Amino acid sequence: METNANPMFKHINATLGEKVEILATNPFRYYLAPNLWIGRNESRIDELNSLLKEAEENENFELCARIKEVTKKLRKIFLKNVLVEIVHSDMIKICFTTLVIRIDRINKKYGDLIDFMSEHKLSGVFNEKIFCTSDMSSGQELNNIVRNVLNPLGFVENDDYCWLSEQLTVGHDSSSHDIIHKEHPDIKNIDWLGSVILENGNWICFIDSTQDSINKIIPNLFYKYMRRFNLDKLKLNPTIEKITDKNLYFKLENQNELLSFDLNTLFVLSEIRYDFKL
């Protein structure tokens, strides 16, 4: 996935496996060399075929299988002429006015997501759980999607899809620092979304409806961090005691000491760095 660093250098200097995962996200540009890039088209299949030959020469059969998987998915996207970016993360950044649709409801009420996007000429970004499409102007195009596509299929607002408006934090007349680290106000009645507003944007993720609290998303990030970076403490069954504007406080099993974790550090280590660009 894209980061705040210059993607050109990231692509060029990536390992073979990293190149495959970059292509798997279908970014707007994929760099082959300085200032030389290929767009979202069959040229990426040719690049993946080259990577496959290299992986076969290295006898990296696990990577070969992954390349074939990515090739199959991208080939269908290009065949259907769909403009989509794929996020291999729980987190998606929203911009402007965004229509968020549950993918499990698309599968149930329509079928395959790519076929759905192709038939109705939709573009956007998705992960395993949610599909997002945005409109930077009046939102009329999104209203048309709801009226002409979702309503006839029986989609129910707030149950199957919802609307989010980007909350500005810096650099605008209507921006506010008071909402940083807070939940997005538009999801208060949406039990399947968690959110957090940071200086670098508004972030959402699909949440199991059995979870609650205003900080739904932060516990998920905390335990994700523990699984990746601190298995020793995870084995001690950390229990979250409270969450403030700046810190998460937790205790370990059979220990009375209250430990703290800085939220900014948590957000950085959780790699919330995806840029929503189409």
PDB file of N, CA and C in Angstrom, residues 94-165:
ATOM      1  N   ILE A  94     -10.992   7.873   4.091  1.00  0.00           N
ATOM      2  CA  ILE A  94     -12.082   8.446   3.305  1.00  0.00           C
ATOM      3  C   ILE A  94     -11.786   9.904   2.979  1.00  0.00           C
ATOM      4  N   CYS A  95     -12.321  10.359   1.852  1.00  0.00           N
ATOM      5  CA  CYS A  95     -12.138  11.735   1.407  1.00  0.00           C
ATOM      6  C   CYS A  95     -13.455  12.293   0.897  1.00  0.00           C
ATOM      7  N   PHE A  96     -13.608  13.609   1.025  1.00  0.00           N
ATOM      8  CA  PHE A  96     -14.772  14.315   0.491  1.00  0.00           C
ATOM      9  C   PHE A  96     -16.063  13.685   1.054  1.00  0.00           C
ATOM     10  N   THR A  97     -17.048  13.479   0.196  1.00  0.00           N
ATOM     11  CA  THR A  97     -18.250  12.738   0.584  1.00  0.00           C
ATOM     12  C   THR A  97     -18.074  11.304   0.103  1.00  0.00           C
ATOM     13  N   THR A  98     -18.221  10.351   0.997  1.00  0.00           N
ATOM     14  CA  THR A  98     -17.932   8.950   0.676  1.00  0.00           C
ATOM     15  C   THR A  98     -19.136   8.070   0.961  1.00  0.00           C
ATOM     16  N   LEU A  99     -19.433   7.204   0.011  1.00  0.00           N
ATOM     17  CA  LEU A  99     -20.452   6.182   0.174  1.00  0.00           C
ATOM     18  C   LEU A  99     -19.738   4.881   0.527  1.00  0.00           C
ATOM     19  N   VAL A 100     -20.067   4.305   1.678  1.00  0.00           N
ATOM     20  CA  VAL A 100     -19.426   3.078   2.163  1.00  0.00           C
ATOM     21  C   VAL A 100     -20.434   1.939   2.090  1.00  0.00           C
ATOM     22  N   ILE A 101     -20.067   0.853   1.413  1.00  0.00           N
ATOM     23  CA  ILE A 101     -20.991  -0.273   1.226  1.00  0.00           C
ATOM     24  C   ILE A 101     -20.341  -1.548   1.757  1.00  0.00           C
ATOM     25  N   ARG A 102     -21.092  -2.308   2.505  1.00  0.00           N
ATOM     26  CA  ARG A 102     -20.590  -3.595   3.011  1.00  0.00           C
ATOM     27  C   ARG A 102     -20.462  -4.590   1.864  1.00  0.00           C
ATOM     28  N   ILE A 103     -19.318  -5.212   1.733  1.00  0.00           N
ATOM     29  CA  ILE A 103     -19.106  -6.149   0.631  1.00  0.00           C
ATOM     30  C   ILE A 103     -19.917  -7.429   0.827  1.00  0.00           C
ATOM     31  N   ASP A 104     -20.122  -7.865   2.065  1.00  0.00           N
ATOM     32  CA  ASP A 104     -20.924  -9.073   2.280  1.00  0.00           C
ATOM     33  C   ASP A 104     -22.366  -8.870   1.803  1.00  0.00           C
ATOM     34  N   ARG A 105     -22.856  -7.614   1.878  1.00  0.00           N
ATOM     35  CA  ARG A 105     -24.214  -7.340   1.398  1.00  0.00           C
ATOM     36  C   ARG A 105     -24.249  -7.266  -0.132  1.00  0.00           C
ATOM     37  N   ILE A 106     -23.155  -6.793  -0.741  1.00  0.00           N
ATOM     38  CA  ILE A 106     -23.068  -6.823  -2.211  1.00  0.00           C
ATOM     39  C   ILE A 106     -23.086  -8.268  -2.688  1.00  0.00           C
ATOM     40  N   ASN A 107     -22.279  -9.111  -2.026  1.00  0.00           N
ATOM     41  CA  ASN A 107     -22.232 -10.526  -2.393  1.00  0.00           C
ATOM     42  C   ASN A 107     -23.608 -11.190  -2.260  1.00  0.00           C
ATOM     43  N   LYS A 108     -24.344 -10.828  -1.217  1.00  0.00           N
ATOM     44  CA  LYS A 108     -25.647 -11.446  -0.946  1.00  0.00           C
ATOM     45  C   LYS A 108     -26.726 -10.948  -1.899  1.00  0.00           C
ATOM     46  N   LYS A 109     -26.746  -9.631  -2.152  1.00  0.00           N
ATOM     47  CA  LYS A 109     -27.836  -9.036  -2.913  1.00  0.00           C
ATOM     48  C   LYS A 109     -27.544  -8.952  -4.416  1.00  0.00           C
ATOM     49  N   TYR A 110     -26.250  -9.071  -4.773  1.00  0.00           N
ATOM     50  CA  TYR A 110     -25.903  -8.962  -6.194  1.00  0.00           C
ATOM     51  C   TYR A 110     -25.001 -10.100  -6.658  1.00  0.00           C
ATOM     52  N   GLY A 111     -23.843 -10.238  -6.013  1.00  0.00           N
ATOM     53  CA  GLY A 111     -22.860 -11.226  -6.446  1.00  0.00           C
ATOM     54  C   GLY A 111     -21.454 -10.668  -6.308  1.00  0.00           C
ATOM     55  N   ASP A 112     -20.607 -10.941  -7.282  1.00  0.00           N
ATOM     56  CA  ASP A 112     -19.202 -10.554  -7.239  1.00  0.00           C
ATOM     57  C   ASP A 112     -19.033  -9.033  -7.277  1.00  0.00           C
ATOM     58  N   LEU A 113     -18.122  -8.513  -6.438  1.00  0.00           N
ATOM     59  CA  LEU A 113     -17.908  -7.070  -6.333  1.00  0.00           C
ATOM     60  C   LEU A 113     -17.426  -6.464  -7.650  1.00  0.00           C
ATOM     61  N   ILE A 114     -16.453  -7.098  -8.307  1.00  0.00           N
ATOM     62  CA  ILE A 114     -15.914  -6.540  -9.552  1.00  0.00           C
ATOM     63  C   ILE A 114     -16.989  -6.509 -10.630  1.00  0.00           C
ATOM     64  N   ASP A 115     -17.811  -7.544 -10.707  1.00  0.00           N
ATOM     65  CA  ASP A 115     -18.921  -7.543 -11.660  1.00  0.00           C
ATOM     66  C   ASP A 115     -19.901  -6.416 -11.330  1.00  0.00           C
ATOM     67  N   PHE A 116     -20.142  -6.217 -10.044  1.00  0.00           N
ATOM     68  CA  PHE A 116     -21.039  -5.158  -9.573  1.00  0.00           C
ATOM     69  C   PHE A 116     -20.519  -3.793  -9.992  1.00  0.00           C
ATOM     70  N   MET A 117     -19.224  -3.557  -9.777  1.00  0.00           N
ATOM     71  CA  MET A 117     -18.617  -2.284 -10.149  1.00  0.00           C
ATOM     72  C   MET A 117     -18.645  -2.086 -11.663  1.00  0.00           C
ATOM     73  N   SER A 118     -18.360  -3.153 -12.396  1.00  0.00           N
ATOM     74  CA  SER A 118     -18.313  -3.064 -13.855  1.00  0.00           C
ATOM     75  C   SER A 118     -19.680  -2.745 -14.441  1.00  0.00           C
ATOM     76  N   GLU A 119     -20.703  -3.447 -13.992  1.00  0.00           N
ATOM     77  CA  GLU A 119     -22.046  -3.247 -14.546  1.00  0.00           C
ATOM     78  C   GLU A 119     -22.548  -1.829 -14.300  1.00  0.00           C
ATOM     79  N   HIS A 120     -22.231  -1.304 -13.106  1.00  0.00           N
ATOM     80  CA  HIS A 120     -22.773   0.004 -12.745  1.00  0.00           C
ATOM     81  C   HIS A 120     -21.750   1.130 -12.893  1.00  0.00           C
ATOM     82  N   LYS A 121     -20.606   0.792 -13.520  1.00  0.00           N
ATOM     83  CA  LYS A 121     -19.570   1.790 -13.832  1.00  0.00           C
ATOM     84  C   LYS A 121     -19.129   2.568 -12.601  1.00  0.00           C
ATOM     85  N   LEU A 122     -18.768   1.808 -11.557  1.00  0.00           N
ATOM     86  CA  LEU A 122     -18.331   2.408 -10.295  1.00  0.00           C
ATOM     87  C   LEU A 122     -16.817   2.345 -10.174  1.00  0.00           C
ATOM     88  N   SER A 123     -16.241   3.309  -9.501  1.00  0.00           N
ATOM     89  CA  SER A 123     -14.815   3.291  -9.168  1.00  0.00           C
ATOM     90  C   SER A 123     -14.692   3.483  -7.675  1.00  0.00           C
ATOM     91  N   GLY A 124     -13.531   3.148  -7.120  1.00  0.00           N
ATOM     92  CA  GLY A 124     -13.360   3.325  -5.685  1.00  0.00           C
ATOM     93  C   GLY A 124     -12.202   2.543  -5.119  1.00  0.00           C
ATOM     94  N   VAL A 125     -12.334   2.203  -3.868  1.00  0.00           N
ATOM     95  CA  VAL A 125     -11.288   1.493  -3.139  1.00  0.00           C
ATOM     96  C   VAL A 125     -11.973   0.480  -2.227  1.00  0.00           C
ATOM     97  N   PHE A 126     -11.338  -0.687  -2.047  1.00  0.00           N
ATOM     98  CA  PHE A 126     -11.954  -1.681  -1.162  1.00  0.00           C
ATOM     99  C   PHE A 126     -10.901  -2.532  -0.478  1.00  0.00           C
ATOM    100  N   ASN A 127     -11.307  -3.116   0.658  1.00  0.00           N
ATOM    101  CA  ASN A 127     -10.525  -4.174   1.296  1.00  0.00           C
ATOM    102  C   ASN A 127     -11.428  -5.404   1.356  1.00  0.00           C
ATOM    103  N   GLU A 128     -11.204  -6.286   2.293  1.00  0.00           N
ATOM    104  CA  GLU A 128     -11.997  -7.515   2.322  1.00  0.00           C
ATOM    105  C   GLU A 128     -13.431  -7.279   2.772  1.00  0.00           C
ATOM    106  N   LYS A 129     -13.689  -6.144   3.456  1.00  0.00           N
ATOM    107  CA  LYS A 129     -14.978  -5.951   4.109  1.00  0.00           C
ATOM    108  C   LYS A 129     -15.837  -4.829   3.549  1.00  0.00           C
ATOM    109  N   ILE A 130     -15.208  -3.734   3.100  1.00  0.00           N
ATOM    110  CA  ILE A 130     -15.982  -2.574   2.682  1.00  0.00           C
ATOM    111  C   ILE A 130     -15.480  -2.002   1.368  1.00  0.00           C
ATOM    112  N   PHE A 131     -16.426  -1.441   0.607  1.00  0.00           N
ATOM    113  CA  PHE A 131     -16.135  -0.756  -0.648  1.00  0.00           C
ATOM    114  C   PHE A 131     -16.506   0.711  -0.474  1.00  0.00           C
ATOM    115  N   CYS A 132     -15.606   1.616  -0.867  1.00  0.00           N
ATOM    116  CA  CYS A 132     -15.831   3.050  -0.716  1.00  0.00           C
ATOM    117  C   CYS A 132     -15.701   3.746  -2.063  1.00  0.00           C
ATOM    118  N   THR A 133     -16.633   4.613  -2.337  1.00  0.00           N
ATOM    119  CA  THR A 133     -16.545   5.454  -3.526  1.00  0.00           C
ATOM    120  C   THR A 133     -16.873   6.882  -3.116  1.00  0.00           C
ATOM    121  N   SER A 134     -16.126   7.854  -3.655  1.00  0.00           N
ATOM    122  CA  SER A 134     -16.208   9.227  -3.175  1.00  0.00           C
ATOM    123  C   SER A 134     -16.558  10.209  -4.279  1.00  0.00           C
ATOM    124  N   ASP A 135     -17.077  11.355  -3.860  1.00  0.00           N
ATOM    125  CA  ASP A 135     -17.434  12.435  -4.770  1.00  0.00           C
ATOM    126  C   ASP A 135     -16.961  13.735  -4.144  1.00  0.00           C
ATOM    127  N   MET A 136     -16.112  14.488  -4.853  1.00  0.00           N
ATOM    128  CA  MET A 136     -15.549  15.705  -4.288  1.00  0.00           C
ATOM    129  C   MET A 136     -16.422  16.937  -4.537  1.00  0.00           C
ATOM    130  N   SER A 137     -17.539  16.752  -5.246  1.00  0.00           N
ATOM    131  CA  SER A 137     -18.384  17.918  -5.532  1.00  0.00           C
ATOM    132  C   SER A 137     -19.664  17.880  -4.701  1.00  0.00           C
ATOM    133  N   SER A 138     -20.800  17.799  -5.334  1.00  0.00           N
ATOM    134  CA  SER A 138     -22.083  17.912  -4.634  1.00  0.00           C
ATOM    135  C   SER A 138     -22.573  16.606  -4.030  1.00  0.00           C
ATOM    136  N   GLY A 139     -21.993  15.499  -4.422  1.00  0.00           N
ATOM    137  CA  GLY A 139     -22.469  14.205  -3.960  1.00  0.00           C
ATOM    138  C   GLY A 139     -23.606  13.650  -4.796  1.00  0.00           C
ATOM    139  N   GLN A 140     -23.957  14.345  -5.894  1.00  0.00           N
ATOM    140  CA  GLN A 140     -25.077  13.923  -6.722  1.00  0.00           C
ATOM    141  C   GLN A 140     -24.836  12.558  -7.351  1.00  0.00           C
ATOM    142  N   GLU A 141     -23.589  12.299  -7.765  1.00  0.00           N
ATOM    143  CA  GLU A 141     -23.287  11.000  -8.365  1.00  0.00           C
ATOM    144  C   GLU A 141     -23.529   9.869  -7.372  1.00  0.00           C
ATOM    145  N   LEU A 142     -23.200  10.111  -6.114  1.00  0.00           N
ATOM    146  CA  LEU A 142     -23.416   9.088  -5.095  1.00  0.00           C
ATOM    147  C   LEU A 142     -24.908   8.902  -4.833  1.00  0.00           C
ATOM    148  N   ASN A 143     -25.657  10.004  -4.848  1.00  0.00           N
ATOM    149  CA  ASN A 143     -27.114   9.895  -4.707  1.00  0.00           C
ATOM    150  C   ASN A 143     -27.706   9.061  -5.837  1.00  0.00           C
ATOM    151  N   ASN A 144     -27.154   9.229  -7.027  1.00  0.00           N
ATOM    152  CA  ASN A 144     -27.635   8.449  -8.172  1.00  0.00           C
ATOM    153  C   ASN A 144     -27.354   6.962  -7.981  1.00  0.00           C
ATOM    154  N   ILE A 145     -26.195   6.644  -7.389  1.00  0.00           N
ATOM    155  CA  ILE A 145     -25.862   5.236  -7.117  1.00  0.00           C
ATOM    156  C   ILE A 145     -26.876   4.631  -6.159  1.00  0.00           C
ATOM    157  N   VAL A 146     -27.212   5.390  -5.113  1.00  0.00           N
ATOM    158  CA  VAL A 146     -28.178   4.891  -4.140  1.00  0.00           C
ATOM    159  C   VAL A 146     -29.550   4.716  -4.786  1.00  0.00           C
ATOM    160  N   ARG A 147     -29.996   5.710  -5.518  1.00  0.00           N
ATOM    161  CA  ARG A 147     -31.341   5.687  -6.110  1.00  0.00           C
ATOM    162  C   ARG A 147     -31.464   4.648  -7.229  1.00  0.00           C
ATOM    163  N   ASN A 148     -30.440   4.551  -8.077  1.00  0.00           N
ATOM    164  CA  ASN A 148     -30.558   3.718  -9.281  1.00  0.00           C
ATOM    165  C   ASN A 148     -29.969   2.320  -9.125  1.00  0.00           C
ATOM    166  N   VAL A 149     -29.096   2.131  -8.130  1.00  0.00           N
ATOM    167  CA  VAL A 149     -28.428   0.835  -7.974  1.00  0.00           C
ATOM    168  C   VAL A 149     -28.787   0.162  -6.655  1.00  0.00           C
ATOM    169  N   LEU A 150     -28.530   0.837  -5.553  1.00  0.00           N
ATOM    170  CA  LEU A 150     -28.708   0.201  -4.242  1.00  0.00           C
ATOM    171  C   LEU A 150     -30.178  -0.005  -3.883  1.00  0.00           C
ATOM    172  N   ASN A 151     -30.984   1.030  -4.050  1.00  0.00           N
ATOM    173  CA  ASN A 151     -32.404   0.904  -3.681  1.00  0.00           C
ATOM    174  C   ASN A 151     -33.116  -0.220  -4.439  1.00  0.00           C
ATOM    175  N   PRO A 152     -32.934  -0.332  -5.772  1.00  0.00           N
ATOM    176  CA  PRO A 152     -33.604  -1.437  -6.489  1.00  0.00           C
ATOM    177  C   PRO A 152     -33.156  -2.823  -6.033  1.00  0.00           C
ATOM    178  N   LEU A 153     -31.936  -2.913  -5.508  1.00  0.00           N
ATOM    179  CA  LEU A 153     -31.429  -4.208  -5.028  1.00  0.00           C
ATOM    180  C   LEU A 153     -31.837  -4.492  -3.586  1.00  0.00           C
ATOM    181  N   GLY A 154     -32.515  -3.526  -2.952  1.00  0.00           N
ATOM    182  CA  GLY A 154     -32.985  -3.747  -1.588  1.00  0.00           C
ATOM    183  C   GLY A 154     -32.001  -3.389  -0.504  1.00  0.00           C
ATOM    184  N   PHE A 155     -30.981  -2.585  -0.826  1.00  0.00           N
ATOM    185  CA  PHE A 155     -30.029  -2.142   0.196  1.00  0.00           C
ATOM    186  C   PHE A 155     -30.712  -1.162   1.146  1.00  0.00           C
ATOM    187  N   VAL A 156     -30.392  -1.288   2.432  1.00  0.00           N
ATOM    188  CA  VAL A 156     -30.991  -0.445   3.463  1.00  0.00           C
ATOM    189  C   VAL A 156     -29.920   0.476   4.040  1.00  0.00           C
ATOM    190  N   GLU A 157     -30.212   1.780   4.062  1.00  0.00           N
ATOM    191  CA  GLU A 157     -29.257   2.751   4.592  1.00  0.00           C
ATOM    192  C   GLU A 157     -28.939   2.444   6.049  1.00  0.00           C
ATOM    193  N   ASN A 158     -27.691   2.577   6.400  1.00  0.00           N
ATOM    194  CA  ASN A 158     -27.118   2.335   7.734  1.00  0.00           C
ATOM    195  C   ASN A 158     -26.960   0.851   8.069  1.00  0.00           C
ATOM    196  N   ASP A 159     -27.757  -0.015   7.446  1.00  0.00           N
ATOM    197  CA  ASP A 159     -27.559  -1.455   7.631  1.00  0.00           C
ATOM    198  C   ASP A 159     -26.590  -2.014   6.595  1.00  0.00           C
ATOM    199  N   ASP A 160     -26.786  -1.626   5.332  1.00  0.00           N
ATOM    200  CA  ASP A 160     -25.983  -2.151   4.227  1.00  0.00           C
ATOM    201  C   ASP A 160     -24.979  -1.137   3.689  1.00  0.00           C
ATOM    202  N   TYR A 161     -25.287   0.142   3.832  1.00  0.00           N
ATOM    203  CA  TYR A 161     -24.405   1.204   3.359  1.00  0.00           C
ATOM    204  C   TYR A 161     -24.597   2.431   4.224  1.00  0.00           C
ATOM    205  N   CYS A 162     -23.655   3.377   4.130  1.00  0.00           N
ATOM    206  CA  CYS A 162     -23.789   4.622   4.886  1.00  0.00           C
ATOM    207  C   CYS A 162     -23.028   5.736   4.179  1.00  0.00           C
ATOM    208  N   TRP A 163     -23.286   6.972   4.622  1.00  0.00           N
ATOM    209  CA  TRP A 163     -22.633   8.156   4.087  1.00  0.00           C
ATOM    210  C   TRP A 163     -21.663   8.709   5.113  1.00  0.00           C
ATOM    211  N   LEU A 164     -20.496   9.153   4.662  1.00  0.00           N
ATOM    212  CA  LEU A 164     -19.544   9.826   5.534  1.00  0.00           C
ATOM    213  C   LEU A 164     -19.050  11.092   4.855  1.00  0.00           C
ATOM    214  N   SER A 165     -18.940  12.157   5.615  1.00  0.00           N
ATOM    215  CA  SER A 165     -18.380  13.411   5.110  1.00  0.00           C
ATOM    216  C   SER A 165     -17.031  13.635   5.776  1.00  0.00           C
TER     217      SER A 165
END
